[in-house]
Amino acid sequence: MANVAMPADRAEPNYLEVTTNSHKGILGWLLSVDHKRIGLLYLYTMLAFFAVAVGFGFMIRLELLTPGKTVIDAQTYNQFFTLHGIIMIFLFIIPGLPAVFGNFFLPIMLGAKDVIFPRLNLLSWYLFIIGGLIAVSAWLMPGGSADTGWMFYVPYSLRTTTNVVPALLAAFVLGFSSILTGINFITTIHRMRAPGMTFFRMPLFVWSLYATAWVQVLATPIIGITLALVMIERALGVGIFDPSLGGDPVLYQHLFWIYSHPAVYIMILPAMGLVSEVIPVFARRTIFGYKFIAFSSLAIALFGSLVWAHHMFTAGMSDTAMFVFSFLTFFVSIPSAIKVFNWVSTLYKGSIQADPPLLYVLSFIFQFSIGGFTGLMLGALSTNIHLQDTSFVVAHFHYVMFGGTGFGIFAAMHYWFPKMFGRMYNLKVATAAWAVVTVGYNLLYFPLFISGYLGMPRRYYDYLPEFQPYHMVSTVGSWILIFGLIVMFWNLWRGMRSGPKAPMNPWGGVTLEWTTQTPPIVENFREVPTVTTGPYDYSRYESAAKEGK
Amino acid sequence: MFTSSSSFTNSVDALFTYIVVLSLIVLVGITAAMVYFVVKYRRSKNPVPVNIEGNTTLEVLWTAIPLALFMSMFYFGWTGYKEMRSAPADALPVNVTARMWQWGFEYPNGLKTDTLYVPAGRAVKVLLRSQDVNHAFFIPAFRVKKDVYPNKVNDAWFVSDRVGRYDIACAEYCGLNHSYMYSAVQVMDQSDFDAWFSSASAKAGVPAVLAAAK
């Protein structure tokens, strides 16, 4: 896509070897303002939090293997699902793609040397770490960690004696990290594009980060102020949400979901961008419907900000509110459907190599579609009333967030791995791990749709015996999934340590990151590239064949 | 799946089935197309890709057709919900009190119970209040659910023709024993209900008269 002079004979020290400051060793990382090093800082810390939250998830599933007590008591269970939610959402899913891969690849994909505010970028990571440590540390304090669920619904979150304030404070601090990253990305996209990189030549991953960043900047302050109000209310007894002081719990739910619904689009949009990135590379052809995919990201960001109250259809809102929010909810499904159809069409008449990144993306499309379809059952009012707050919602949410975004993160790790580390993992092991992860994942979450429809409420420590078959299958699925994850990460770790050296462009991609050295040098490009074509110009494969090569 | 009945069970299950069937058709289509393309156009068989930038007709079609289907789902969801909001004027009112972690029921004559006894074929309107945190009144078999708050009275209604005992669960997380906050609704023949009602009222020392006219 670009005219880049790239003499292969001289290799400059890459970002892993030299840093942007005078420090060596660990300080060379902790004080580096290189967007790639910050991306890796996010990657390692995010994966550490992920491992912790998987541990909590494992314990939740193990407890639900049998009715009654299996391994932990009810209070511990309640704290575990709260921690699982807080850590997975605020420390894994939200930062997973933007903060890790966005940081690393956004500037490179734009042909820039770095993000526009490198120091602010480093500050965002420190806020992320501080917030994460606060969230986890509440576990060690007397009283134990919060047992409210990640939604912190009042009045329960005002009444419980567990440490709710640290959890709220953590989410508050993490919100700032998210806002600053959003501001950094928006400004970088507007100001740092290489010559010739018009908006419609930007890769779709960049488009999705752009839409995401606007939601981060506009919606996150609302959750910040809402959680701050709950802290003030707990500490000082001001009656904003507390009904015994004249407050309104439903007001809290509105304010919470005004952020937290757009937040699910913060979580899914970058993964959609990643899918749009991976399919053309492995099909060796241009994306189908570039502009429709680009604009559908903006449409999702816009409509997604207008549907929050569909989380509250049983709260007793007015009929008018019910009508409007259900109606708008169906509209947000349209841009997602458009994306899915365009992705599948991009496979048509491609020259397809089913390597692990593409396999994770295919799983994404299948699972995200199930998540989307079950969203229709939740968006329709009469069915929502029955399904709300059952394990059907849990399954729907995990199909979108884990089957979608989580698999998007796995795809990104396998896709950009050779560029980031300059080495390659074992493709066969990665493919086997993908199969195990996909099977385990679907076994884990699909039964919850059925039990939810049959009336299994969510956040239940114990359950009626009739639900046990579903819980058993689900728990066995969790073991298979975790086994697959261990194999996947072990394979990546081994590849990073001792895998064969990766070439500059192992997959044959045409976006700018594949034109730089592997691993990239500190400021990414020796010469600023000039962009002359759209992001997925694979015509050389077609024309090479025509010329008989 | 379709085990028991309130007036809503059929309409909710019908809409659910409608969406499931449509979804399955599209899901199978998407998945089959995906797998077929990946196999058919694998690089070893198909080394030369064809660059197709897009197709506006297709884009319009796969925007318009889903939109029309979605609007039908929205419409049936809305009409089903309207029914849930339209309790008959002669419905038997029962005050329901939720507290951590039990349900209490109070009939118009002051009779209090911990199980909800209702006559078959008679509309029942529950008036929901919480004494502490948020709860949600959930009868899975009847497809009825409503959140219960400490600062306002929510309501829901149902009518069941089928005699039997059905679970009432708490569906909104409310702390330690949330998962044990079960009660039941006992649907009885009118004559059984009347007999139960007068003897229970006599025991409780309240008049055996239902305030709401039948």
PDB file of C-alpha atoms in Angstrom, chain A residues 46-161:
ATOM      1  CA  MET A  46      -3.409  -7.442  31.301  1.00  0.00           C
ATOM      2  CA  LEU A  47      -2.598 -11.136  30.907  1.00  0.00           C
ATOM      3  CA  ALA A  48      -1.669 -11.363  34.585  1.00  0.00           C
ATOM      4  CA  PHE A  49      -5.053  -9.928  35.534  1.00  0.00           C
ATOM      5  CA  PHE A  50      -6.706 -12.239  33.011  1.00  0.00           C
ATOM      6  CA  ALA A  51      -5.087 -15.254  34.645  1.00  0.00           C
ATOM      7  CA  VAL A  52      -6.381 -14.155  38.058  1.00  0.00           C
ATOM      8  CA  ALA A  53      -9.904 -13.642  36.727  1.00  0.00           C
ATOM      9  CA  VAL A  54      -9.856 -16.994  34.921  1.00  0.00           C
ATOM     10  CA  GLY A  55      -8.983 -18.484  38.304  1.00  0.00           C
ATOM     11  CA  PHE A  56     -12.071 -16.902  39.842  1.00  0.00           C
ATOM     12  CA  GLY A  57     -14.165 -18.075  36.898  1.00  0.00           C
ATOM     13  CA  PHE A  58     -12.835 -21.606  37.349  1.00  0.00           C
ATOM     14  CA  MET A  59     -13.824 -21.555  41.020  1.00  0.00           C
ATOM     15  CA  ILE A  60     -17.318 -20.223  40.217  1.00  0.00           C
ATOM     16  CA  ARG A  61     -17.884 -23.024  37.725  1.00  0.00           C
ATOM     17  CA  LEU A  62     -16.434 -25.639  40.061  1.00  0.00           C
ATOM     18  CA  GLU A  63     -18.758 -24.510  42.844  1.00  0.00           C
ATOM     19  CA  LEU A  64     -21.734 -24.854  40.507  1.00  0.00           C
ATOM     20  CA  LEU A  65     -20.852 -28.433  39.557  1.00  0.00           C
ATOM     21  CA  THR A  66     -23.263 -29.752  42.177  1.00  0.00           C
ATOM     22  CA  PRO A  67     -26.173 -28.194  44.074  1.00  0.00           C
ATOM     23  CA  GLY A  68     -25.356 -27.082  47.607  1.00  0.00           C
ATOM     24  CA  LYS A  69     -21.826 -26.397  48.697  1.00  0.00           C
ATOM     25  CA  THR A  70     -19.191 -27.947  46.440  1.00  0.00           C
ATOM     26  CA  VAL A  71     -15.965 -26.121  47.341  1.00  0.00           C
ATOM     27  CA  ILE A  72     -16.594 -22.571  48.602  1.00  0.00           C
ATOM     28  CA  ASP A  73     -19.237 -20.921  50.766  1.00  0.00           C
ATOM     29  CA  ALA A  74     -21.862 -18.485  49.509  1.00  0.00           C
ATOM     30  CA  GLN A  75     -20.071 -15.336  50.649  1.00  0.00           C
ATOM     31  CA  THR A  76     -16.838 -16.359  48.917  1.00  0.00           C
ATOM     32  CA  TYR A  77     -18.800 -17.247  45.792  1.00  0.00           C
ATOM     33  CA  ASN A  78     -20.426 -13.812  45.752  1.00  0.00           C
ATOM     34  CA  GLN A  79     -17.042 -12.126  46.135  1.00  0.00           C
ATOM     35  CA  PHE A  80     -15.522 -14.309  43.430  1.00  0.00           C
ATOM     36  CA  PHE A  81     -18.123 -13.486  40.788  1.00  0.00           C
ATOM     37  CA  THR A  82     -17.758  -9.811  41.673  1.00  0.00           C
ATOM     38  CA  LEU A  83     -13.968  -9.913  41.313  1.00  0.00           C
ATOM     39  CA  HIS A  84     -14.266 -12.021  38.173  1.00  0.00           C
ATOM     40  CA  GLY A  85     -16.497  -9.374  36.617  1.00  0.00           C
ATOM     41  CA  ILE A  86     -14.522  -6.331  37.712  1.00  0.00           C
ATOM     42  CA  ILE A  87     -11.167  -7.738  36.623  1.00  0.00           C
ATOM     43  CA  MET A  88     -12.363  -9.219  33.347  1.00  0.00           C
ATOM     44  CA  ILE A  89     -14.227  -6.092  32.313  1.00  0.00           C
ATOM     45  CA  PHE A  90     -12.037  -3.253  33.517  1.00  0.00           C
ATOM     46  CA  LEU A  91      -8.633  -4.936  33.346  1.00  0.00           C
ATOM     47  CA  PHE A  92      -8.894  -7.380  30.458  1.00  0.00           C
ATOM     48  CA  ILE A  93     -11.685  -6.788  27.956  1.00  0.00           C
ATOM     49  CA  ILE A  94     -11.673  -2.975  27.907  1.00  0.00           C
ATOM     50  CA  PRO A  95      -7.887  -2.486  27.620  1.00  0.00           C
ATOM     51  CA  GLY A  96      -7.292  -5.778  25.777  1.00  0.00           C
ATOM     52  CA  LEU A  97      -7.316  -4.574  22.201  1.00  0.00           C
ATOM     53  CA  PRO A  98      -7.035  -0.757  22.360  1.00  0.00           C
ATOM     54  CA  ALA A  99      -4.419  -0.422  25.082  1.00  0.00           C
ATOM     55  CA  VAL A 100      -2.287  -3.378  24.016  1.00  0.00           C
ATOM     56  CA  PHE A 101      -2.601  -3.725  20.258  1.00  0.00           C
ATOM     57  CA  GLY A 102      -3.938  -0.237  19.625  1.00  0.00           C
ATOM     58  CA  ASN A 103      -0.960   1.229  21.412  1.00  0.00           C
ATOM     59  CA  PHE A 104       1.448  -0.972  19.571  1.00  0.00           C
ATOM     60  CA  PHE A 105      -0.015  -0.795  16.065  1.00  0.00           C
ATOM     61  CA  LEU A 106      -2.151   2.335  15.746  1.00  0.00           C
ATOM     62  CA  PRO A 107       0.843   4.648  15.172  1.00  0.00           C
ATOM     63  CA  ILE A 108       2.532   2.150  12.855  1.00  0.00           C
ATOM     64  CA  MET A 109      -0.628   1.597  10.829  1.00  0.00           C
ATOM     65  CA  LEU A 110      -0.909   5.354  10.373  1.00  0.00           C
ATOM     66  CA  GLY A 111       2.756   5.679   9.410  1.00  0.00           C
ATOM     67  CA  ALA A 112       3.530   7.674  12.576  1.00  0.00           C
ATOM     68  CA  LYS A 113       6.529   7.561  14.885  1.00  0.00           C
ATOM     69  CA  ASP A 114       4.485   7.331  18.066  1.00  0.00           C
ATOM     70  CA  VAL A 115       1.166   8.420  19.543  1.00  0.00           C
ATOM     71  CA  ILE A 116       0.815  12.162  19.800  1.00  0.00           C
ATOM     72  CA  PHE A 117       1.130  12.288  23.622  1.00  0.00           C
ATOM     73  CA  PRO A 118       3.696   9.623  24.589  1.00  0.00           C
ATOM     74  CA  ARG A 119       3.994  10.742  28.222  1.00  0.00           C
ATOM     75  CA  LEU A 120       0.243  10.779  28.672  1.00  0.00           C
ATOM     76  CA  ASN A 121       0.299   7.282  27.246  1.00  0.00           C
ATOM     77  CA  LEU A 122       2.691   6.123  29.958  1.00  0.00           C
ATOM     78  CA  LEU A 123       0.581   7.869  32.606  1.00  0.00           C
ATOM     79  CA  SER A 124      -2.444   5.896  31.341  1.00  0.00           C
ATOM     80  CA  TRP A 125      -0.581   2.662  32.000  1.00  0.00           C
ATOM     81  CA  TYR A 126       0.321   3.737  35.533  1.00  0.00           C
ATOM     82  CA  LEU A 127      -3.309   4.602  36.222  1.00  0.00           C
ATOM     83  CA  PHE A 128      -4.233   1.172  34.856  1.00  0.00           C
ATOM     84  CA  ILE A 129      -1.794  -0.531  37.226  1.00  0.00           C
ATOM     85  CA  ILE A 130      -2.835   1.545  40.240  1.00  0.00           C
ATOM     86  CA  GLY A 131      -6.507   0.854  39.547  1.00  0.00           C
ATOM     87  CA  GLY A 132      -5.821  -2.843  39.057  1.00  0.00           C
ATOM     88  CA  LEU A 133      -3.872  -3.141  42.283  1.00  0.00           C
ATOM     89  CA  ILE A 134      -6.593  -1.323  44.232  1.00  0.00           C
ATOM     90  CA  ALA A 135      -9.204  -3.700  42.801  1.00  0.00           C
ATOM     91  CA  VAL A 136      -7.247  -6.810  43.738  1.00  0.00           C
ATOM     92  CA  SER A 137      -5.944  -5.519  47.090  1.00  0.00           C
ATOM     93  CA  ALA A 138      -9.451  -5.196  48.544  1.00  0.00           C
ATOM     94  CA  TRP A 139      -9.347  -8.970  48.670  1.00  0.00           C
ATOM     95  CA  LEU A 140      -6.702  -8.773  51.419  1.00  0.00           C
ATOM     96  CA  MET A 141      -8.400  -6.102  53.532  1.00  0.00           C
ATOM     97  CA  PRO A 142     -10.476  -6.977  56.591  1.00  0.00           C
ATOM     98  CA  GLY A 143     -14.072  -7.411  55.487  1.00  0.00           C
ATOM     99  CA  GLY A 144     -12.996  -8.900  52.201  1.00  0.00           C
ATOM    100  CA  SER A 145     -13.572  -7.731  48.676  1.00  0.00           C
ATOM    101  CA  ALA A 146     -16.894  -6.425  47.432  1.00  0.00           C
ATOM    102  CA  ASP A 147     -19.793  -8.855  47.067  1.00  0.00           C
ATOM    103  CA  THR A 148     -22.056  -6.615  45.026  1.00  0.00           C
ATOM    104  CA  GLY A 149     -21.544  -7.883  41.505  1.00  0.00           C
ATOM    105  CA  TRP A 150     -19.658  -5.681  39.078  1.00  0.00           C
ATOM    106  CA  MET A 151     -22.704  -3.428  38.680  1.00  0.00           C
ATOM    107  CA  PHE A 152     -22.567  -2.169  42.290  1.00  0.00           C
ATOM    108  CA  TYR A 153     -26.363  -1.823  42.395  1.00  0.00           C
ATOM    109  CA  VAL A 154     -27.603   0.352  45.232  1.00  0.00           C
ATOM    110  CA  PRO A 155     -28.909   0.005  47.884  1.00  0.00           C
ATOM    111  CA  TYR A 156     -27.065  -3.305  48.363  1.00  0.00           C
ATOM    112  CA  SER A 157     -23.704  -1.672  47.606  1.00  0.00           C
ATOM    113  CA  LEU A 158     -24.459   0.889  50.321  1.00  0.00           C
ATOM    114  CA  ARG A 159     -25.450  -1.746  52.889  1.00  0.00           C
ATOM    115  CA  THR A 160     -22.849  -4.488  52.533  1.00  0.00           C
ATOM    116  CA  THR A 161     -19.995  -4.523  55.021  1.00  0.00           C
TER     117      THR A 161
END
